[in-house]
mmCIF file of C-alpha atoms and ligand atoms in Angstrom:
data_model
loop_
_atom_site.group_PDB
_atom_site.id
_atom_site.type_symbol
_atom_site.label_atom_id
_atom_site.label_comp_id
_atom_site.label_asym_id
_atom_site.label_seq_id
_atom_site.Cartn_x
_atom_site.Cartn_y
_atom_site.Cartn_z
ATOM 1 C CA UNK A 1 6.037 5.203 15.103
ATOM 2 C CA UNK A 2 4.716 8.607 15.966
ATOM 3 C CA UNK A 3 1.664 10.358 14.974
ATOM 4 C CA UNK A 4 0.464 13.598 15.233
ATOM 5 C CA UNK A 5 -3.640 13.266 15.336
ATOM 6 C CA UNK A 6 -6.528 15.129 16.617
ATOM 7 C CA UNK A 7 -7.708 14.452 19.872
ATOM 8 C CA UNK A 8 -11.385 13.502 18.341
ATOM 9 C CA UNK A 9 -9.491 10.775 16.619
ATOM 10 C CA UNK A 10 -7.923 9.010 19.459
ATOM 11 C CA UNK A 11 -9.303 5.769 21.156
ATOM 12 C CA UNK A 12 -9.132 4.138 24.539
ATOM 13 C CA UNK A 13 -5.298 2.078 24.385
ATOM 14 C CA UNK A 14 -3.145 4.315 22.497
ATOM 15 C CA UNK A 15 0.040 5.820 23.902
ATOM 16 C CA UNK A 16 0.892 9.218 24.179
ATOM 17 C CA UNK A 17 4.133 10.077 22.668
ATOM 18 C CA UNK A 18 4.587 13.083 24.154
ATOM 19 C CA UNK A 19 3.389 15.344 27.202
ATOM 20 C CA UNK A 20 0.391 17.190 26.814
ATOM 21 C CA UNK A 21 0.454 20.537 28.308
ATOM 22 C CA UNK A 22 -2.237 22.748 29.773
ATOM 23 C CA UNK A 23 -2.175 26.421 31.161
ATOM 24 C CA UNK A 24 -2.554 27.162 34.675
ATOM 25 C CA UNK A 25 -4.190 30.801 35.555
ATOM 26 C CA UNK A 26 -1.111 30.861 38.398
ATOM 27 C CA UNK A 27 2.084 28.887 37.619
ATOM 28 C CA UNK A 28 1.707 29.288 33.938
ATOM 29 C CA UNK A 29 2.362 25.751 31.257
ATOM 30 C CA UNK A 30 1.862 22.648 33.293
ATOM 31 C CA UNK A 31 2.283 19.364 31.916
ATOM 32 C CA UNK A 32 -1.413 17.417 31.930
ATOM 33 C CA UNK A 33 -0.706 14.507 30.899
ATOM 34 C CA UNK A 34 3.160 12.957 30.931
ATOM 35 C CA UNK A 35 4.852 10.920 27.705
ATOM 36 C CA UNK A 36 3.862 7.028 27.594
ATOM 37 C CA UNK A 37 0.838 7.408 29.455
ATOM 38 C CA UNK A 38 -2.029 4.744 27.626
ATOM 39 C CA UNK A 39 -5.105 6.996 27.203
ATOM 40 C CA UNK A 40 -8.605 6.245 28.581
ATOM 41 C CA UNK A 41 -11.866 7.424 27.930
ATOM 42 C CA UNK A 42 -11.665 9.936 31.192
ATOM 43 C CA UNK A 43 -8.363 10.823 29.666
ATOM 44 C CA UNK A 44 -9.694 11.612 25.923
ATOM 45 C CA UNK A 45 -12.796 13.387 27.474
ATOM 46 C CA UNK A 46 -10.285 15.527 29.772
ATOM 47 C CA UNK A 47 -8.455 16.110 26.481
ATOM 48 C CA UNK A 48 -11.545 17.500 24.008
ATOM 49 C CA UNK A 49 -11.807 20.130 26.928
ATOM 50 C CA UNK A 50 -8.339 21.842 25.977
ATOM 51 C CA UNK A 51 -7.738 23.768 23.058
ATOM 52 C CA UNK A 52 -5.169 21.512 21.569
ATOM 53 C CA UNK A 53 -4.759 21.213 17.622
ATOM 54 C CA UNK A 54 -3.723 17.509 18.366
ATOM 55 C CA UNK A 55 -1.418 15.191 20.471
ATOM 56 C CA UNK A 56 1.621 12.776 19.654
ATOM 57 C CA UNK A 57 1.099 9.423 20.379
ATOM 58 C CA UNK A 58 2.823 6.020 19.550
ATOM 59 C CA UNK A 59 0.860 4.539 16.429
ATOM 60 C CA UNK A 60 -0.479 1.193 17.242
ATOM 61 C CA UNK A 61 -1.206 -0.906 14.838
ATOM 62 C CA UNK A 62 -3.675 -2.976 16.321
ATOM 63 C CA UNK A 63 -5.379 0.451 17.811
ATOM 64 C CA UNK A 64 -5.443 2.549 14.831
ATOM 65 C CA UNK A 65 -7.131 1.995 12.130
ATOM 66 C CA UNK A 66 -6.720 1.323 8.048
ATOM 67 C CA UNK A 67 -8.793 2.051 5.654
ATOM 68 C CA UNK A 68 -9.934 -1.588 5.150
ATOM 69 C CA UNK A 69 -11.803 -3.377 7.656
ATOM 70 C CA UNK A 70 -9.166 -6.778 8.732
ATOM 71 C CA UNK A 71 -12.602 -9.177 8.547
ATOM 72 C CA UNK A 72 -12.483 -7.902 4.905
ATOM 73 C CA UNK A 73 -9.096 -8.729 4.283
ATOM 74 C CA UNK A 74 -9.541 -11.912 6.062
ATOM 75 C CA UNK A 75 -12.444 -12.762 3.552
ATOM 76 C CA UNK A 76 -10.133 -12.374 0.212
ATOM 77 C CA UNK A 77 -6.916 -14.358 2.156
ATOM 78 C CA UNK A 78 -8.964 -16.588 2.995
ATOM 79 C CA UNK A 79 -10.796 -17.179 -0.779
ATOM 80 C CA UNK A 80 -7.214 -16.584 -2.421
ATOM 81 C CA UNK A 81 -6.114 -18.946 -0.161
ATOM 82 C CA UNK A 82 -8.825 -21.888 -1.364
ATOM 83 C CA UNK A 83 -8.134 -21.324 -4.870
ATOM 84 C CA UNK A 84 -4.236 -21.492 -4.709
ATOM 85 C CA UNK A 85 -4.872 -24.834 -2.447
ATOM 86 C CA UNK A 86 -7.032 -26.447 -5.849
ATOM 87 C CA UNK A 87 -4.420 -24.727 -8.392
ATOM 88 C CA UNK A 88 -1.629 -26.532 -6.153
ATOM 89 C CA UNK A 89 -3.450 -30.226 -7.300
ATOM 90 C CA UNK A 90 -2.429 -31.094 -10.233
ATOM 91 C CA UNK A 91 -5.444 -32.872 -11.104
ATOM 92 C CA UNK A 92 -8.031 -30.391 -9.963
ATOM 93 C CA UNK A 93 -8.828 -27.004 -11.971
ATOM 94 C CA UNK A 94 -10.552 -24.527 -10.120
ATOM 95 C CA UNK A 95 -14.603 -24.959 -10.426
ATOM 96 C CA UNK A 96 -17.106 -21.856 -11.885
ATOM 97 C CA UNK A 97 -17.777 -21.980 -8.341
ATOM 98 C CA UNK A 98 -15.023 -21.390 -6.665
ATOM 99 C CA UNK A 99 -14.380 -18.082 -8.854
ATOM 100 C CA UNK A 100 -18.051 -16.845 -8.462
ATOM 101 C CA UNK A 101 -17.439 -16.920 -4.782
ATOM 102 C CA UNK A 102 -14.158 -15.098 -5.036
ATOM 103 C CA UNK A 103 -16.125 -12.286 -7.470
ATOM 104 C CA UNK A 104 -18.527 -11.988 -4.464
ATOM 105 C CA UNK A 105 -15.669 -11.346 -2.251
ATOM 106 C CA UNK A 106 -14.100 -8.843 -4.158
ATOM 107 C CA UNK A 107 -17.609 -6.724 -4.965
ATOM 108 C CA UNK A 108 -17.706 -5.905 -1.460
ATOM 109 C CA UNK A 109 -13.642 -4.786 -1.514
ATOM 110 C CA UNK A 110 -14.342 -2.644 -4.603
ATOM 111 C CA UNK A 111 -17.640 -1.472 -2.932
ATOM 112 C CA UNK A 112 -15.160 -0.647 0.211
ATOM 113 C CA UNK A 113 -12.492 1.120 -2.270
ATOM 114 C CA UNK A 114 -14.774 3.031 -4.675
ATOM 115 C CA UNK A 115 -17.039 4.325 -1.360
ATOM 116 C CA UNK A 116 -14.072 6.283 -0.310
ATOM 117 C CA UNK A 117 -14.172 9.931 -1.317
ATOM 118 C CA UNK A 118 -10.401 10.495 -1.424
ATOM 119 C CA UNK A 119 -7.978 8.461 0.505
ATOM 120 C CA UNK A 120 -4.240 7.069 0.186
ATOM 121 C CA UNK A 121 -3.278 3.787 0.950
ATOM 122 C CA UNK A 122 0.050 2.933 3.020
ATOM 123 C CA UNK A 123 1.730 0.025 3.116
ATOM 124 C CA UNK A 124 -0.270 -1.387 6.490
ATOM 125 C CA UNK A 125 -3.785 -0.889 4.330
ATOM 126 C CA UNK A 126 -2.191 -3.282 2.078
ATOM 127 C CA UNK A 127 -1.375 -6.169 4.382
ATOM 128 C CA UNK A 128 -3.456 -8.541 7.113
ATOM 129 C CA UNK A 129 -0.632 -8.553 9.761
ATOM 130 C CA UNK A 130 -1.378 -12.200 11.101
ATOM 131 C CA UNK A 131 -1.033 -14.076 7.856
ATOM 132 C CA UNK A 132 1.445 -13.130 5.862
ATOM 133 C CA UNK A 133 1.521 -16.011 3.137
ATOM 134 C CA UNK A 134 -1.390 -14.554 0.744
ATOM 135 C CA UNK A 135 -0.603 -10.848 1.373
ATOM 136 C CA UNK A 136 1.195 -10.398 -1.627
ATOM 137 C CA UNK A 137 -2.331 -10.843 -3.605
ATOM 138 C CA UNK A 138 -4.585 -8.970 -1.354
ATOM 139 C CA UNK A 139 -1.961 -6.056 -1.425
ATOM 140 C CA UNK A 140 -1.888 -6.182 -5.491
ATOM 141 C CA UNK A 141 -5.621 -6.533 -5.327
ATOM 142 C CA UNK A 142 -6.533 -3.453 -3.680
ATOM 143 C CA UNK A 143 -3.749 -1.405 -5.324
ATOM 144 C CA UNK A 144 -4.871 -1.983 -8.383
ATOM 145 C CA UNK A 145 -8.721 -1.517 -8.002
ATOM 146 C CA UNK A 146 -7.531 1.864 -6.076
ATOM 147 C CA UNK A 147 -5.354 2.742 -9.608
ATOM 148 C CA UNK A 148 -8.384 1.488 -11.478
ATOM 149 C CA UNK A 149 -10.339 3.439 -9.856
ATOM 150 C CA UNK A 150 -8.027 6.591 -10.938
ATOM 151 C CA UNK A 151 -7.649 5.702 -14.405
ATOM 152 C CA UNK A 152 -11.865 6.008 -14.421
ATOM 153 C CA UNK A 153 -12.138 2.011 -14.825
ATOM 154 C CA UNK A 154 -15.823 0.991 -14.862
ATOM 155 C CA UNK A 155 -17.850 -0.686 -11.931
ATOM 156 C CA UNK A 156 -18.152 -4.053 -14.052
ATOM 157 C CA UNK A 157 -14.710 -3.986 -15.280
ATOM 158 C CA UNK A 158 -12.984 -3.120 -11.929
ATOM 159 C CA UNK A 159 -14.432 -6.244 -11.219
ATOM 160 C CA UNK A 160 -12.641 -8.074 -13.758
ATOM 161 C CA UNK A 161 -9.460 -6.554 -13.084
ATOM 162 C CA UNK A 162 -9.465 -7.254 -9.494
ATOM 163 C CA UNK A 163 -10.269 -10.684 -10.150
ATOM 164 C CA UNK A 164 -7.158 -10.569 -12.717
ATOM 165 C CA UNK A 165 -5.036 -9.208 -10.159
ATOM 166 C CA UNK A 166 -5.520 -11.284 -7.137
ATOM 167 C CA UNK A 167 -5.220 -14.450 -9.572
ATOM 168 C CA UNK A 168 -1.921 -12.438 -11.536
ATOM 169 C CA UNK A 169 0.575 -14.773 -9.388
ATOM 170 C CA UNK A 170 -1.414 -18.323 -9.116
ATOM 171 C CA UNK A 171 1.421 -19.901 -11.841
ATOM 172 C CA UNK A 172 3.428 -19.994 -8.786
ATOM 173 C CA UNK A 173 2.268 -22.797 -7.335
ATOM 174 C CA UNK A 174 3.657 -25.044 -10.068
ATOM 175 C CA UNK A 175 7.036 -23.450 -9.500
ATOM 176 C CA UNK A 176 9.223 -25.296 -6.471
ATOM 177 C CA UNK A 177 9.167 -24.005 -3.405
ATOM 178 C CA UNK A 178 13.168 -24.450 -2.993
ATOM 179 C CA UNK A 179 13.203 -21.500 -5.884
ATOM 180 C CA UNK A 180 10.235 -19.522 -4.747
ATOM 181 C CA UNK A 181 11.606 -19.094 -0.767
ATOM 182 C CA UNK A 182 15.251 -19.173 -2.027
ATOM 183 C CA UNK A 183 16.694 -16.950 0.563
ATOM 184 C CA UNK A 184 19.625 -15.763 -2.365
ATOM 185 C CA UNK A 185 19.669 -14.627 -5.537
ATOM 186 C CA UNK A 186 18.520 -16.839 -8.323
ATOM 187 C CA UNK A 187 20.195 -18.282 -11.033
ATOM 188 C CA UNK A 188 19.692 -17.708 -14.871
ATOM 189 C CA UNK A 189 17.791 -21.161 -14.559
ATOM 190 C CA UNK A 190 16.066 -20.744 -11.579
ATOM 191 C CA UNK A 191 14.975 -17.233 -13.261
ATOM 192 C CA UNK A 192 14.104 -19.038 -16.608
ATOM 193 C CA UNK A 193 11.602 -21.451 -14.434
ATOM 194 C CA UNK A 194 9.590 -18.447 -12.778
ATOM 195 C CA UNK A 195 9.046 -16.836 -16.116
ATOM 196 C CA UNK A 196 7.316 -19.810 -16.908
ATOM 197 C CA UNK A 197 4.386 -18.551 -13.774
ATOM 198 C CA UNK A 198 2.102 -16.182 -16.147
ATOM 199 C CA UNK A 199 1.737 -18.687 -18.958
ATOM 200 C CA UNK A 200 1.174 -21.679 -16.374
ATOM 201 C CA UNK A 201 -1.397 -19.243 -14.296
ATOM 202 C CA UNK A 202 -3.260 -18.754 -17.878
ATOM 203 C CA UNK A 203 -3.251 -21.916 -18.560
ATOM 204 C CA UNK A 204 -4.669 -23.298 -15.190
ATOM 205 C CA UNK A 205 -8.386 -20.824 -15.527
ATOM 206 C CA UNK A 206 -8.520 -20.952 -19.454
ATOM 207 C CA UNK A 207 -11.288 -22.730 -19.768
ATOM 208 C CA UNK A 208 -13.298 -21.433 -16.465
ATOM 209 C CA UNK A 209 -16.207 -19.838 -17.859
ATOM 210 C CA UNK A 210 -16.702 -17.164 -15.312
ATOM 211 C CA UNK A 211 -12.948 -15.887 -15.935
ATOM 212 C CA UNK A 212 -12.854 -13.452 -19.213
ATOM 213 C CA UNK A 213 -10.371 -12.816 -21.593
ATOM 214 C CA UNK A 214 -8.981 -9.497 -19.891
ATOM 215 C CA UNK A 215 -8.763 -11.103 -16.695
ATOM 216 C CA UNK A 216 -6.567 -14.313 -18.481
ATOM 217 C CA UNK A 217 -4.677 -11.386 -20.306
ATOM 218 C CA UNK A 218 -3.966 -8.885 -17.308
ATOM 219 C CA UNK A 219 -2.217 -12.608 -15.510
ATOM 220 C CA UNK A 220 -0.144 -13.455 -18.820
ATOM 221 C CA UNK A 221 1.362 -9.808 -19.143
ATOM 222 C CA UNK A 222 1.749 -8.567 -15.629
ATOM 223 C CA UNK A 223 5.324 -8.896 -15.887
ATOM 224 C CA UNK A 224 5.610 -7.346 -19.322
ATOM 225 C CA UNK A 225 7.700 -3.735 -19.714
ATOM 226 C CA UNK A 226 6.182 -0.752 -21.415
ATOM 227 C CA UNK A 227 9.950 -0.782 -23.355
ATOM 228 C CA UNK A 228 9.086 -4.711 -24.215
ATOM 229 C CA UNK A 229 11.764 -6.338 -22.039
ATOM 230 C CA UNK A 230 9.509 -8.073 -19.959
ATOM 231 C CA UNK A 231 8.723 -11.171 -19.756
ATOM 232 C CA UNK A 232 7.212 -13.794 -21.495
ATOM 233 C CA UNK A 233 5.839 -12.147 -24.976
ATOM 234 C CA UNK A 234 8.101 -9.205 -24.923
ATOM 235 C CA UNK A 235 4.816 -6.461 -26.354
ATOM 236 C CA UNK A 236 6.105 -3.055 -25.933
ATOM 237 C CA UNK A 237 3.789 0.350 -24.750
ATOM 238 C CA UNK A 238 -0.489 0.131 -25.294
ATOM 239 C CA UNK A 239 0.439 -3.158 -26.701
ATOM 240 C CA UNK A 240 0.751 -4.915 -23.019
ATOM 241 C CA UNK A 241 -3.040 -5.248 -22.232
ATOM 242 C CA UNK A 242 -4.670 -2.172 -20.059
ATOM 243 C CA UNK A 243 -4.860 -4.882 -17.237
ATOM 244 C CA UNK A 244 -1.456 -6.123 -17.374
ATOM 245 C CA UNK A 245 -0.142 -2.690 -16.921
ATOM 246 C CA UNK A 246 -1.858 -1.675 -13.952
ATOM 247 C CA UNK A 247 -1.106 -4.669 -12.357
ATOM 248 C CA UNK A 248 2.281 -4.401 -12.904
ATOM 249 C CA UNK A 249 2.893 -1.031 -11.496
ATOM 250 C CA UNK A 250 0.139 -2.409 -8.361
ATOM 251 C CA UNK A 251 2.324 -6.071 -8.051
ATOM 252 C CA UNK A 252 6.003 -4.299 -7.812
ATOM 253 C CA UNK A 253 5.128 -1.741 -5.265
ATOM 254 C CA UNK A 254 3.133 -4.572 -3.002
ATOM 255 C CA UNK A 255 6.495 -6.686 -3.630
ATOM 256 C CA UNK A 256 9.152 -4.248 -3.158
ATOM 257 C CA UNK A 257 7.573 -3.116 0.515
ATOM 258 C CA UNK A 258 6.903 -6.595 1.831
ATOM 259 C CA UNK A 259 9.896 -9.080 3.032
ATOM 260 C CA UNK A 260 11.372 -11.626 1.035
ATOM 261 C CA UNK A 261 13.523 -14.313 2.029
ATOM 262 C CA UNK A 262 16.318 -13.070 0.308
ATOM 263 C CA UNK A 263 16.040 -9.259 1.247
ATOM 264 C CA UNK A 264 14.283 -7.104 3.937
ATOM 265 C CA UNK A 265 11.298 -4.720 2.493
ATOM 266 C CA UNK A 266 11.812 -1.578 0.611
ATOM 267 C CA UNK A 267 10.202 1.605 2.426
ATOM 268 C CA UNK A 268 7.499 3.222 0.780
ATOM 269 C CA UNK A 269 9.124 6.058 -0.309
ATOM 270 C CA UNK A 270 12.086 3.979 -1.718
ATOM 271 C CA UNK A 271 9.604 1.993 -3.687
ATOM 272 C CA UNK A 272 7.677 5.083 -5.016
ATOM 273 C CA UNK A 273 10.258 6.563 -6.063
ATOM 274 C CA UNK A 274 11.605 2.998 -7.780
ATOM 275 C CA UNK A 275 8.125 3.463 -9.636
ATOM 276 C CA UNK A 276 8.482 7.010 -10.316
ATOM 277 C CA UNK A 277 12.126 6.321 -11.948
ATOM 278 C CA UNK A 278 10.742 3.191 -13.933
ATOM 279 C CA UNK A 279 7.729 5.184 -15.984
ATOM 280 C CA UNK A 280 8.216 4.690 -19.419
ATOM 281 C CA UNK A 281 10.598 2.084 -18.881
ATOM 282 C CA UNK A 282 9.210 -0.616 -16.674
ATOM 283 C CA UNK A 283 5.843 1.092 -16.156
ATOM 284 C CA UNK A 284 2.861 3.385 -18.325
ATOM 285 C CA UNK A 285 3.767 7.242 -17.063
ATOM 286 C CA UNK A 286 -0.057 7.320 -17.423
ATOM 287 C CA UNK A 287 -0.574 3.961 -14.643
ATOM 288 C CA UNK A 288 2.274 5.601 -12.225
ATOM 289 C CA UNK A 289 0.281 8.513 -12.479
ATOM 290 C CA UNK A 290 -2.489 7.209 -11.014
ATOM 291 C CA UNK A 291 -0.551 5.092 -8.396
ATOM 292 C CA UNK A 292 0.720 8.090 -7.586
ATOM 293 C CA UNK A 293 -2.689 9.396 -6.220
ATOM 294 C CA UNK A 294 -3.489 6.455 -3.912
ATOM 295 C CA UNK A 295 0.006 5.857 -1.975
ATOM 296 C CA UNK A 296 1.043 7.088 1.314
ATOM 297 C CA UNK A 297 4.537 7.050 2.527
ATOM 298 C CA UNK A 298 4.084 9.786 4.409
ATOM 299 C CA UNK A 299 0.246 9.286 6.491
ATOM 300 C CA UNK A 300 -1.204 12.909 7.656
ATOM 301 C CA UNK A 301 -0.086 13.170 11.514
ATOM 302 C CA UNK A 302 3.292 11.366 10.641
ATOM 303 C CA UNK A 303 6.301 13.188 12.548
ATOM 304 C CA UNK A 304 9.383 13.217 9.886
ATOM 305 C CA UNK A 305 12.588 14.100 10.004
ATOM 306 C CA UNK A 306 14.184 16.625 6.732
ATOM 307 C CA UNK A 307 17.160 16.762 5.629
ATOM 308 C CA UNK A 308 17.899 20.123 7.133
ATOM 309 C CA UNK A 309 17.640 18.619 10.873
ATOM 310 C CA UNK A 310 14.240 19.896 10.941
ATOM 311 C CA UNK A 311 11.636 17.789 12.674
ATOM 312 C CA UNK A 312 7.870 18.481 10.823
ATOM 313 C CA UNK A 313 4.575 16.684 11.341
ATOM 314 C CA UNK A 314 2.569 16.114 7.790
ATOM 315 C CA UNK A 315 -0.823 17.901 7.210
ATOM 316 C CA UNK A 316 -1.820 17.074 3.501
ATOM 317 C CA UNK A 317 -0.581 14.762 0.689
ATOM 318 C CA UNK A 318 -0.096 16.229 -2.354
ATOM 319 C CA UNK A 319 -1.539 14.510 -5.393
ATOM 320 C CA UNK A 320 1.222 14.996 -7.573
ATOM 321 C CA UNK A 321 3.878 13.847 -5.987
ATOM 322 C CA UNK A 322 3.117 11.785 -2.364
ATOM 323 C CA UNK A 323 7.408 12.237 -1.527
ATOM 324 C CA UNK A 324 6.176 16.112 -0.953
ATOM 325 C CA UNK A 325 3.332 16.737 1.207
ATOM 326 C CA UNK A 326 2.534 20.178 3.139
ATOM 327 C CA UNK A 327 3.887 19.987 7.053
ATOM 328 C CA UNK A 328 3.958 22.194 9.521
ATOM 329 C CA UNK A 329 7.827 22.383 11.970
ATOM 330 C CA UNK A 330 7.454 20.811 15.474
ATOM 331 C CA UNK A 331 9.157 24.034 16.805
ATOM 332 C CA UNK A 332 6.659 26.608 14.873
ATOM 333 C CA UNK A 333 3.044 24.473 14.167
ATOM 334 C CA UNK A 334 1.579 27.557 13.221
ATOM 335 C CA UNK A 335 3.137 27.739 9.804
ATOM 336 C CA UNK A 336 2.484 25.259 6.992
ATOM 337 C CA UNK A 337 5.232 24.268 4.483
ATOM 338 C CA UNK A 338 4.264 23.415 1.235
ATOM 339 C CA UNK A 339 7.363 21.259 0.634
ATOM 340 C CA UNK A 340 5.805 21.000 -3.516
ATOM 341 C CA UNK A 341 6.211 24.584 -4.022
ATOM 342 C CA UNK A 342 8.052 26.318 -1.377
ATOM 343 C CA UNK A 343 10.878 27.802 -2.766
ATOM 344 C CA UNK A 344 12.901 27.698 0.693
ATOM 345 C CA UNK A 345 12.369 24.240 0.725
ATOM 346 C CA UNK A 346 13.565 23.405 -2.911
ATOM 347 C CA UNK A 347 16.268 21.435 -1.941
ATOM 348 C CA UNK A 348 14.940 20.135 1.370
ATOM 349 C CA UNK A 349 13.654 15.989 1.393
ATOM 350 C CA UNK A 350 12.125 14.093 4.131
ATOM 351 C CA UNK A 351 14.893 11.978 4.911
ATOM 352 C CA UNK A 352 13.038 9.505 7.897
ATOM 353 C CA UNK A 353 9.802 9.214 9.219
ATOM 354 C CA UNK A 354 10.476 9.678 13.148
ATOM 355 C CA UNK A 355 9.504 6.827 15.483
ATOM 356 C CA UNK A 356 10.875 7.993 18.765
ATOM 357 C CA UNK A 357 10.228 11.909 20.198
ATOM 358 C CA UNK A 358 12.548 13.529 22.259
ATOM 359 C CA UNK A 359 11.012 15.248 24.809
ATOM 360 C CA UNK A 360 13.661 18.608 24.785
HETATM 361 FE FE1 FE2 B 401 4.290 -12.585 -11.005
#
């Protein structure tokens, strides 16, 4: 994928995407620096000399960075991991201990989330790209301590609902794995047994003494519908637990953008805008609200494609709605298009994010 960053941004490793062009007192534009060229330190230094607004390069994932460190992500797989290994036995329930470590864990994730001034999260801040199994909880995790953090959710209670939130899915280890990695659609049956997950989930920490009420209550109704056809207990609007309904909203986005083995991953935008058409029904307008504040389908520096053939490069999100950020067109950077309010661009959507640039 492409980005479009400043050059006090880049580090040693990343591609450029583009050439880089400098001006010559005799012959005019001359090309510095060619397309595909991996950037060193002489380069970047040779780079903050010109009077570029920024460069195109290829977005590495392993290069650039997210807004939460990997060896942090690595410490809640690896806890979430531990405590779905003791749910998984039957005869074991998982120990005061094992929880207080976890709540340890996730201070130092809400510490990371709540530090940041303003931020939104894309779908690779949600993930730990070389384990894939537990990323499902991790993503839901910091989603909803992110919406938490929106909806003005205390310091002690974010706690709580993180906790809540990377436990929301634990049932499942009771459930067979021949209907959990069914790569097809389930059957009414197959359905009926994973409805069972919430209830088993509560069931399994009920009498842990370090897990509250609200956290027991945000894993039984996280698959509850603010219209009250969700599942198990059916409550309907304010009834669904403040918990439950964050981590809904937080658990369906994380699902809908990650692979499953019987369908490839939603985009982000496709899954916001699932969200956004859900409020009310599946989700609290108030929660999507919120969510809406801390996604990003469309990163700052991404080079996108509209729907009038236009290519752009994004230069803020807007709050409101993250499908319509301000850009500025590859072929005039010096204007900005508010794509919220523009009236020329009314009708105009970012159809694709662009991964390859054509030199013209
Ligand atoms: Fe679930």
């Amino acid at each position: 994928m492409v980005k479009f960053v400043s050059v006090d941004k880049v580090k040693p490793g990343v591609t450029l995407a583009r050439d880089v062009y400098g001006v010559d007192t005799f012959t005019g534009r001359i090309v510095m620096l060619k397309a595909n060229q991996v950037l060193t330190t002489a380069h970047i230094t040779k780079l903050l000399g010109l009077d570029l607004q920024g460069i195109y390069v290829h977005d590495n994932k392993s290069i650039m960075s997210t807004l939460i460190a990997t060896s942090e992500k690595k410490e809640v797989i690896s806890n979430i991991k531990e405590l779905y290994k003791i749910a998984g036995k039957a005869t074991e329930s998982i120990y005061v201990g094992n929880i207080e470590n976890t709540n340890d864990v996730l201070e130092k994730l809400i510490d990371t989330i709540t530090d940041l001034e303003s931020f939104y999260l894309t779908v690779d801040d949600l993930r730990l790209y070389d384990d894939n199994t537990y990323n499902h909880a991790l993503g839901t995790t910091i989603l909803a301590i992110a919406i938490g953090k929106h909806l003005r959710v205390t310091r002690e209670d974010l706690t709580d609902l993180a906790l809540s939130a990377l436990l929301h899915d634990i049932g499942m280890v009771q459930i067979p794995i021949s209907i959990t990695q069914k790569p097809a659609r389930l059957t009414d049956e197959e359905f009926d047994i994973i409805k069972l997950h919430p209830a088993q989930g509560t069931e399994a920490l009920k009498d842990n003494e370090r897990v509250s009420e609200r956290v027991l209550t945000g894993i039984l109704s996280h698959h509850e519908h603010y219209d009250g056809n969700g599942y198990p207990n059916r409550p309907k609007g304010k009834q669904i637990p403040f918990f439950g309904r964050i981590i809904a909203c937080a658990d369906v986005y994380d699902a809908l953008t990650s692979q499953r083995p019987h369908r490839g991953a939603f985009s982000a935008h496709e899954a916001i805008e699932y969200v956004m058409g859900n409020a009310e029904r599946q989700f609290d307008s108030g929660v999507v609200k919120a969510f809406l504040k801390c996604v990003s389908p469309y990163p700052v520096g991404n080079c996108v494609k509209l729907s009038n053939g236009e290519l752009a490069v994004v230069v803020t999100q807007n709050p409101e709605n993250p499908l319509r950020p301000s850009i500025f067109l590859m072929d005039n950077p010096s204007k900005i298009i508010d794509l919220y309010s523009d009236k020329n661009y009314l009708n105009v959507v970012i159809s694709e994010v662009v991964e390859e640039v054509v030199e013209s």
